[in-house]
MMTF fields as JSON, N, C-alpha, C and O atoms, coordinates in Angstrom:
{
  "mmtfVersion": "1.0.0",
  "mmtfProducer": "UNKNOWN",
  "numBonds": 375,
  "numAtoms": 376,
  "numGroups": 94,
  "numChains": 1,
  "numModels": 1,
  "chainsPerModel": [1],
  "groupsPerChain": [94],
  "chainIdList": ["A"],
  "bondAtomList": [4, 2, 8, 6, 12, 10, 16, 14, 20, 18, 24, 22, 28, 26, 32, 30, 36, 34, 40, 38, 44, 42, 48, 46, 52, 50, 56, 54, 60, 58, 64, 62, 68, 66, 72, 70, 76, 74, 80, 78, 84, 82, 88, 86, 92, 90, 96, 94, 100, 98, 104, 102, 108, 106, 112, 110, 116, 114, 120, 118, 124, 122, 128, 126, 132, 130, 136, 134, 140, 138, 144, 142, 148, 146, 152, 150, 156, 154, 160, 158, 164, 162, 168, 166, 172, 170, 176, 174, 180, 178, 184, 182, 188, 186, 192, 190, 196, 194, 200, 198, 204, 202, 208, 206, 212, 210, 216, 214, 220, 218, 224, 222, 228, 226, 232, 230, 236, 234, 240, 238, 244, 242, 248, 246, 252, 250, 256, 254, 260, 258, 264, 262, 268, 266, 272, 270, 276, 274, 280, 278, 284, 282, 288, 286, 292, 290, 296, 294, 300, 298, 304, 302, 308, 306, 312, 310, 316, 314, 320, 318, 324, 322, 328, 326, 332, 330, 336, 334, 340, 338, 344, 342, 348, 346, 352, 350, 356, 354, 360, 358, 364, 362, 368, 366, 372, 370],
  "bondOrderList": [1, 1, 1, 1, 1, 1, 1, 1, 1, 1, 1, 1, 1, 1, 1, 1, 1, 1, 1, 1, 1, 1, 1, 1, 1, 1, 1, 1, 1, 1, 1, 1, 1, 1, 1, 1, 1, 1, 1, 1, 1, 1, 1, 1, 1, 1, 1, 1, 1, 1, 1, 1, 1, 1, 1, 1, 1, 1, 1, 1, 1, 1, 1, 1, 1, 1, 1, 1, 1, 1, 1, 1, 1, 1, 1, 1, 1, 1, 1, 1, 1, 1, 1, 1, 1, 1, 1, 1, 1, 1, 1, 1, 1],
  "groupList": [{"groupName": "UNK", "atomNameList": ["N", "CA", "C", "O"], "elementList": ["N", "C", "C", "O"], "formalChargeList": [0, 0, 0, 0], "bondAtomList": [1, 0, 2, 1, 3, 2], "bondOrderList": [1, 1, 2], "singleLetterCode": "X", "chemCompType": "L-PEPTIDE LINKING"}],
  "groupTypeList": [0, 0, 0, 0, 0, 0, 0, 0, 0, 0, 0, 0, 0, 0, 0, 0, 0, 0, 0, 0, 0, 0, 0, 0, 0, 0, 0, 0, 0, 0, 0, 0, 0, 0, 0, 0, 0, 0, 0, 0, 0, 0, 0, 0, 0, 0, 0, 0, 0, 0, 0, 0, 0, 0, 0, 0, 0, 0, 0, 0, 0, 0, 0, 0, 0, 0, 0, 0, 0, 0, 0, 0, 0, 0, 0, 0, 0, 0, 0, 0, 0, 0, 0, 0, 0, 0, 0, 0, 0, 0, 0, 0, 0, 0],
  "groupIdList": [1, 2, 3, 4, 5, 6, 7, 8, 9, 10, 11, 12, 13, 14, 15, 16, 17, 18, 19, 20, 21, 22, 23, 24, 25, 26, 27, 28, 29, 30, 31, 32, 33, 34, 35, 36, 37, 38, 39, 40, 41, 42, 43, 44, 45, 46, 47, 48, 49, 50, 51, 52, 53, 54, 55, 56, 57, 58, 59, 60, 61, 62, 63, 64, 65, 66, 67, 68, 69, 70, 71, 72, 73, 74, 75, 76, 77, 78, 79, 80, 81, 82, 83, 84, 85, 86, 87, 88, 89, 90, 91, 92, 93, 94],
  "secStructList": [7, 2, 2, 2, 2, 2, 2, 2, 2, 2, 2, 2, 2, 2, 2, 6, 6, 2, 2, 2, 2, 2, 2, 2, 7, 2, 2, 2, 2, 2, 2, 2, 2, 2, 2, 2, 2, 2, 2, 2, 2, 2, 2, 0, 0, 0, 0, 0, 2, 2, 2, 2, 2, 2, 2, 2, 2, 2, 2, 2, 2, 2, 2, 2, 2, 2, 2, 7, 2, 2, 2, 2, 2, 2, 2, 2, 2, 2, 2, 2, 2, 7, 7, 7, 1, 1, 6, 6, 7, 7, 7, 6, 6, 7],
  "xCoordList": [15.448, 16.426, 16.915, 17.046, 17.181, 17.71, 16.68, 17.017, 15.425, 14.372, 14.226, 14.097, 14.245, 14.126, 15.297, 15.106, 16.49, 17.669, 17.623, 17.898, 17.278, 17.205, 16.09, 16.254, 14.952, 13.857, 14.264, 13.916, 15.001, 15.461, 16.471, 16.434, 17.363, 18.346, 17.644, 17.956, 16.703, 15.957, 15.147, 15.086, 14.526, 13.792, 14.707, 14.336, 15.902, 16.881, 17.339, 17.609, 17.427, 17.812, 16.678, 16.925, 15.445, 14.296, 13.89, 13.31, 14.179, 13.714, 14.159, 13.331, 15.401, 15.786, 15.078, 14.925, 14.654, 14.001, 12.518, 11.904, 11.919, 10.469, 9.966, 8.911, 10.655, 10.141, 10.063, 9.098, 11.063, 11.04, 9.954, 9.32, 9.744, 8.709, 7.324, 6.434, 7.139, 5.823, 5.513, 4.343, 6.543, 6.313, 5.736, 5.063, 5.998, 5.452, 3.983, 3.292, 3.499, 2.085, 1.883, 2.802, 0.639, 0.307, 0.395, 0.708, 0.123, 0.17, 1.598, 1.812, 2.563, 3.966, 4.401, 5.075, 4.01, 4.351, 3.709, 4.351, 2.444, 1.755, 2.415, 2.527, 2.848, 3.532, 4.828, 5.111, 5.625, 6.899, 6.652, 7.365, 5.649, 5.335, 4.848, 5.205, 4.042, 3.575, 4.735, 4.786, 5.654, 6.819, 7.673, 8.18, 7.833, 8.586, 7.911, 8.573, 6.598, 5.871, 5.923, 6.025, 5.852, 5.971, 7.361, 7.497, 8.384, 9.749, 9.913, 10.555, 9.342, 9.412, 8.661, 9.123, 7.496, 6.751, 7.561, 7.532, 8.268, 9.123, 10.271, 10.623, 10.851, 11.895, 11.357, 12.023, 10.156, 9.537, 9.32, 9.614, 8.8, 8.508, 9.775, 9.761, 10.86, 12.087, 13.038, 13.857, 12.942, 13.885, 13.195, 13.636, 12.143, 11.53, 10.746, 10.909, 9.905, 9.055, 9.882, 9.624, 10.866, 11.661, 12.413, 12.528, 12.923, 13.661, 12.748, 13.16, 11.522, 10.567, 10.193, 10.12, 9.956, 9.588, 10.731, 10.502, 11.956, 13.097, 13.359, 13.789, 13.107, 13.316, 12.364, 12.705, 11.176, 10.178, 10.079, 9.261, 10.887, 10.788, 11.088, 10.371, 12.13, 12.512, 11.424, 11.083, 10.884, 9.807, 8.573, 7.942, 8.239, 7.083, 7.294, 6.373, 8.51, 8.803, 8.721, 8.223, 9.203, 9.121, 7.67, 7.329, 6.818, 5.399, 4.753, 3.939, 5.12, 4.58, 5.04, 4.27, 6.275, 6.787, 6.005, 5.657, 5.729, 4.966, 3.533, 2.954, 2.965, 1.555, 1.345, 0.25, 2.351, 2.194, 3.101, 4.317, 2.52, 3.349, 4.148, 5.289, 3.572, 4.304, 5.527, 6.596, 5.372, 6.506, 7.567, 8.763, 7.135, 8.091, 8.88, 10.094, 8.193, 8.862, 9.864, 10.97, 9.483, 10.389, 11.628, 12.737, 11.448, 12.584, 13.489, 14.712, 12.912, 13.727, 14.506, 15.656, 13.887, 14.598, 15.754, 16.839, 15.508, 16.554, 17.688, 18.861, 17.337, 18.335, 19.232, 20.424, 18.66, 19.439, 20.557, 21.604, 20.357, 21.373, 22.142, 23.011, 21.832, 22.454, 23.837, 24.057, 24.774, 26.135, 26.511, 26.207, 27.166, 27.584, 28.629, 29.609, 28.42, 29.388, 30.593, 31.657, 30.437, 31.54, 31.627, 30.775, 32.596, 32.852, 31.744, 31.247, 31.35, 30.361, 29.032, 28.419, 28.585, 27.353, 26.16, 26.103, 25.213, 24.014, 23.08, 23.259, 22.096, 21.147, 20.409, 19.872, 20.378, 19.871, 18.551, 18.557, 17.416, 16.138, 15.785, 14.857, 16.469, 16.123, 17.207, 17.104],
  "yCoordList": [13.054, 13.76, 12.895, 13.37, 11.639, 10.766, 10.546, 10.573, 10.329, 10.13, 11.387, 11.304, 12.544, 13.807, 13.998, 14.409, 13.704, 13.864, 12.915, 13.321, 11.664, 10.707, 11.054, 10.898, 11.524, 11.937, 13.147, 13.234, 14.081, 15.261, 14.873, 15.403, 13.958, 13.498, 12.817, 13.086, 11.941, 11.255, 12.248, 12.126, 13.231, 14.267, 15.099, 15.476, 15.387, 16.125, 15.359, 15.953, 14.052, 13.223, 13.18, 13.214, 13.106, 13.013, 14.353, 14.375, 15.464, 16.78, 17.132, 17.609, 16.924, 17.269, 16.411, 16.843, 15.217, 14.326, 14.603, 14.119, 15.369, 15.589, 16.273, 15.877, 17.28, 17.869, 16.86, 16.859, 16.018, 14.99, 13.955, 13.484, 13.608, 12.63, 13.221, 12.537, 14.49, 15.115, 15.302, 15.367, 15.392, 15.495, 14.201, 14.217, 13.089, 11.798, 11.642, 10.817, 12.424, 12.353, 12.425, 12.224, 12.72, 12.863, 11.535, 11.507, 10.443, 9.126, 8.785, 8.233, 9.106, 8.829, 9.665, 9.171, 10.938, 11.821, 11.344, 11.328, 10.956, 10.446, 9.165, 8.951, 8.323, 7.085, 7.351, 6.71, 8.291, 8.623, 9.244, 8.937, 10.112, 10.727, 9.675, 9.722, 8.736, 7.651, 6.779, 6.385, 6.48, 5.678, 6.437, 5.843, 7.744, 8.566, 8.544, 8.35, 8.744, 8.741, 7.369, 7.28, 6.302, 4.955, 4.75, 4.139, 5.255, 5.126, 5.895, 5.402, 7.091, 7.865, 7.139, 7.109, 6.552, 5.785, 4.571, 4.217, 3.948, 2.811, 3.257, 2.551, 4.417, 4.955, 5.216, 4.923, 5.766, 6.028, 4.72, 4.618, 3.711, 2.428, 1.709, 1.017, 1.859, 1.121, 1.869, 1.244, 3.196, 3.976, 4.648, 4.5, 5.369, 6.193, 5.369, 5.56, 4.464, 3.694, 2.842, 2.898, 2.055, 1.275, 2.143, 1.771, 3.286, 4.123, 4.703, 4.839, 5.045, 5.552, 4.452, 4.692, 3.249, 2.122, 1.799, 1.596, 1.748, 1.432, 2.549, 2.287, 3.779, 4.904, 4.901, 5.386, 4.361, 4.343, 2.997, 2.834, 2.044, 0.692, 0.65, -0.005, 1.334, 1.296, 1.905, 1.347, 3.033, 3.683, 2.783, 2.657, 2.168, 1.274, 0.062, -0.367, -0.486, -1.647, -1.285, -2.074, -0.109, 0.329, 0.498, 0.17, 0.999, 1.138, -0.23, -0.411, -1.197, -2.556, -3.172, -3.877, -2.922, -3.466, -2.886, -3.608, -1.58, -0.953, -1.474, -1.562, -1.816, -2.224, -3.708, -4.098, -4.546, -5.995, -6.537, -6.598, -6.934, -7.437, -8.694, -8.837, -9.6, -10.818, -10.497, -11.075, -9.592, -9.193, -8.493, -8.71, -7.665, -6.982, -8.003, -7.875, -8.996, -10.035, -10.798, -11.098, -11.113, -11.835, -10.998, -11.531, -9.708, -8.83, -8.718, -8.726, -8.613, -8.534, -9.83, -9.79, -10.99, -12.269, -12.338, -12.822, -11.855, -11.857, -10.919, -11.236, -9.763, -8.794, -9.355, -9.051, -10.173, -10.739, -11.652, -11.734, -12.336, -13.27, -12.742, -13.436, -11.527, -10.985, -10.441, -9.757, -10.752, -10.22, -9.623, -10.199, -8.478, -7.808, -8.651, -9.084, -8.88, -9.677, -8.836, -9.384, -7.514, -6.615, -5.494, -4.606, -5.513, -4.423, -4.144, -5.063, -2.89, -2.451, -2.059, -1.079, -2.765, -2.41, -2.473, -3.323, -1.561, -1.568, -2.684, -3.252, -2.984, -4.042, -3.697, -2.597, -4.613, -4.417, -3.694, -2.555, -4.288, -3.684, -2.428, -1.721, -2.127, -0.954, 0.082, 1.154],
  "zCoordList": [-12.893, -13.692, -14.85, -15.978, -14.565, -15.611, -16.711, -17.894, -16.324, -17.321, -18.169, -19.391, -17.529, -18.27, -19.231, -20.376, -18.77, -19.622, -20.816, -21.944, -20.572, -21.677, -22.652, -23.862, -22.134, -23.013, -23.849, -25.026, -23.245, -23.987, -25.066, -26.177, -24.74, -25.731, -26.895, -28.055, -26.591, -27.641, -28.475, -29.698, -27.817, -28.537, -29.414, -30.526, -28.919, -29.713, -30.942, -31.985, -30.821, -31.963, -32.988, -34.193, -32.51, -33.419, -34.031, -35.116, -33.365, -33.819, -35.244, -36.021, -35.617, -36.993, -38.055, -39.197, -37.684, -38.645, -38.794, -39.745, -37.883, -37.922, -39.193, -39.687, -39.76, -41.001, -42.151, -42.916, -42.267, -43.319, -43.081, -44.025, -41.844, -41.508, -41.747, -42.251, -41.387, -41.584, -43.064, -43.439, -43.921, -45.363, -45.929, -46.959, -45.263, -45.713, -45.374, -45.972, -44.421, -44.062, -42.564, -41.77, -42.207, -40.791, -40.049, -38.859, -40.744, -40.098, -39.677, -38.598, -40.515, -40.169, -38.973, -38.069, -38.978, -37.868, -36.573, -35.522, -36.651, -35.462, -34.959, -33.752, -35.88, -35.483, -34.752, -33.74, -35.25, -34.606, -33.234, -32.278, -33.13, -31.842, -30.847, -29.67, -31.312, -30.423, -29.956, -28.791, -30.846, -30.462, -29.447, -28.495, -29.645, -28.692, -27.318, -26.298, -27.299, -26.02, -25.35, -24.127, -26.145, -25.587, -24.986, -23.926, -25.658, -25.143, -23.836, -22.909, -23.749, -22.511, -21.393, -20.253, -21.721, -20.717, -20.253, -19.075, -21.162, -20.806, -19.898, -18.953, -20.179, -19.302, -17.9, -16.907, -17.826, -16.518, -15.773, -14.582, -16.486, -15.843, -15.395, -14.377, -16.133, -15.812, -14.883, -14.209, -14.839, -14.032, -12.855, -11.716, -13.109, -12.067, -11.044, -9.839, -11.515, -10.598, -9.631, -8.429, -10.093, -9.125, -8.121, -6.953, -8.553, -7.606, -6.536, -5.385, -6.892, -5.9, -4.918, -3.712, -5.427, -4.554, -3.603, -2.411, -4.11, -3.249, -2.251, -1.128, -2.642, -1.743, -0.566, 0.513, -0.763, 0.311, 1.015, 1.92, 0.618, 1.17, 2.664, 3.42, 3.093, 4.502, 5.379, 6.421, 4.969, 5.718, 5.778, 6.827, 4.667, 4.617, 5.523, 6.218, 5.512, 6.349, 7.829, 8.632, 8.193, 9.592, 10.027, 11.163, 9.151, 9.476, 9.675, 10.581, 8.822, 8.982, 10.291, 10.942, 10.688, 11.957, 13.135, 14.07, 13.087, 14.168, 14.233, 15.316, 13.09, 13.038, 13.309, 13.715, 13.098, 13.217, 14.319, 14.141, 15.466, 16.578, 16.219, 16.658, 15.434, 15.071, 14.217, 14.416, 13.286, 12.454, 13.3, 13.105, 14.226, 15.111, 15.94, 16.101, 16.454, 17.242, 16.373, 16.824, 15.126, 14.227, 13.898, 13.838, 13.688, 13.397, 14.617, 14.477, 15.808, 17.027, 17.249, 17.687, 16.946, 17.061, 16.063, 16.386, 14.862, 13.84, 14.231, 14.03, 14.792, 15.213, 16.313, 16.361, 17.195, 18.303, 17.818, 18.461, 16.702, 16.218, 15.004, 14.475, 14.56, 13.351, 13.634, 14.633, 12.737, 12.842, 11.496, 10.451, 11.518, 10.285, 9.568, 10.175, 8.288, 7.537, 7.122, 6.833, 7.088, 6.734, 7.755, 7.763, 8.581, 9.513, 10.504, 11.155, 10.628, 11.605, 10.95, 11.373, 9.971, 9.261, 10.217, 11.105, 10.018, 10.854, 10.389, 9.312, 11.207, 10.889, 9.6, 9.472, 8.657, 7.309, 7.136, 6.668, 7.488, 7.129, 7.903, 7.51, 8.96, 9.75, 9.631, 10.227]
}
């Protein structure tokens, strides 16, 4: 949603300038469109990709724990000595 909103805002800012830019030539118009697409790709890379990775991190970590006995043992050892630093917080990675 955020990437879409920012792309729409940027497109709205550029839209009134497009007739003047296209009057300068097709190369100028193509350059502005390429810069817009690069900016949208940058928004995707900086906002969307990290949020997807962080959203799936817990599920991925749980799958790794189930698949790797040594990692499971290490997590269980850590859980045995772990204490919440603030109130009743649950164990971090799980």
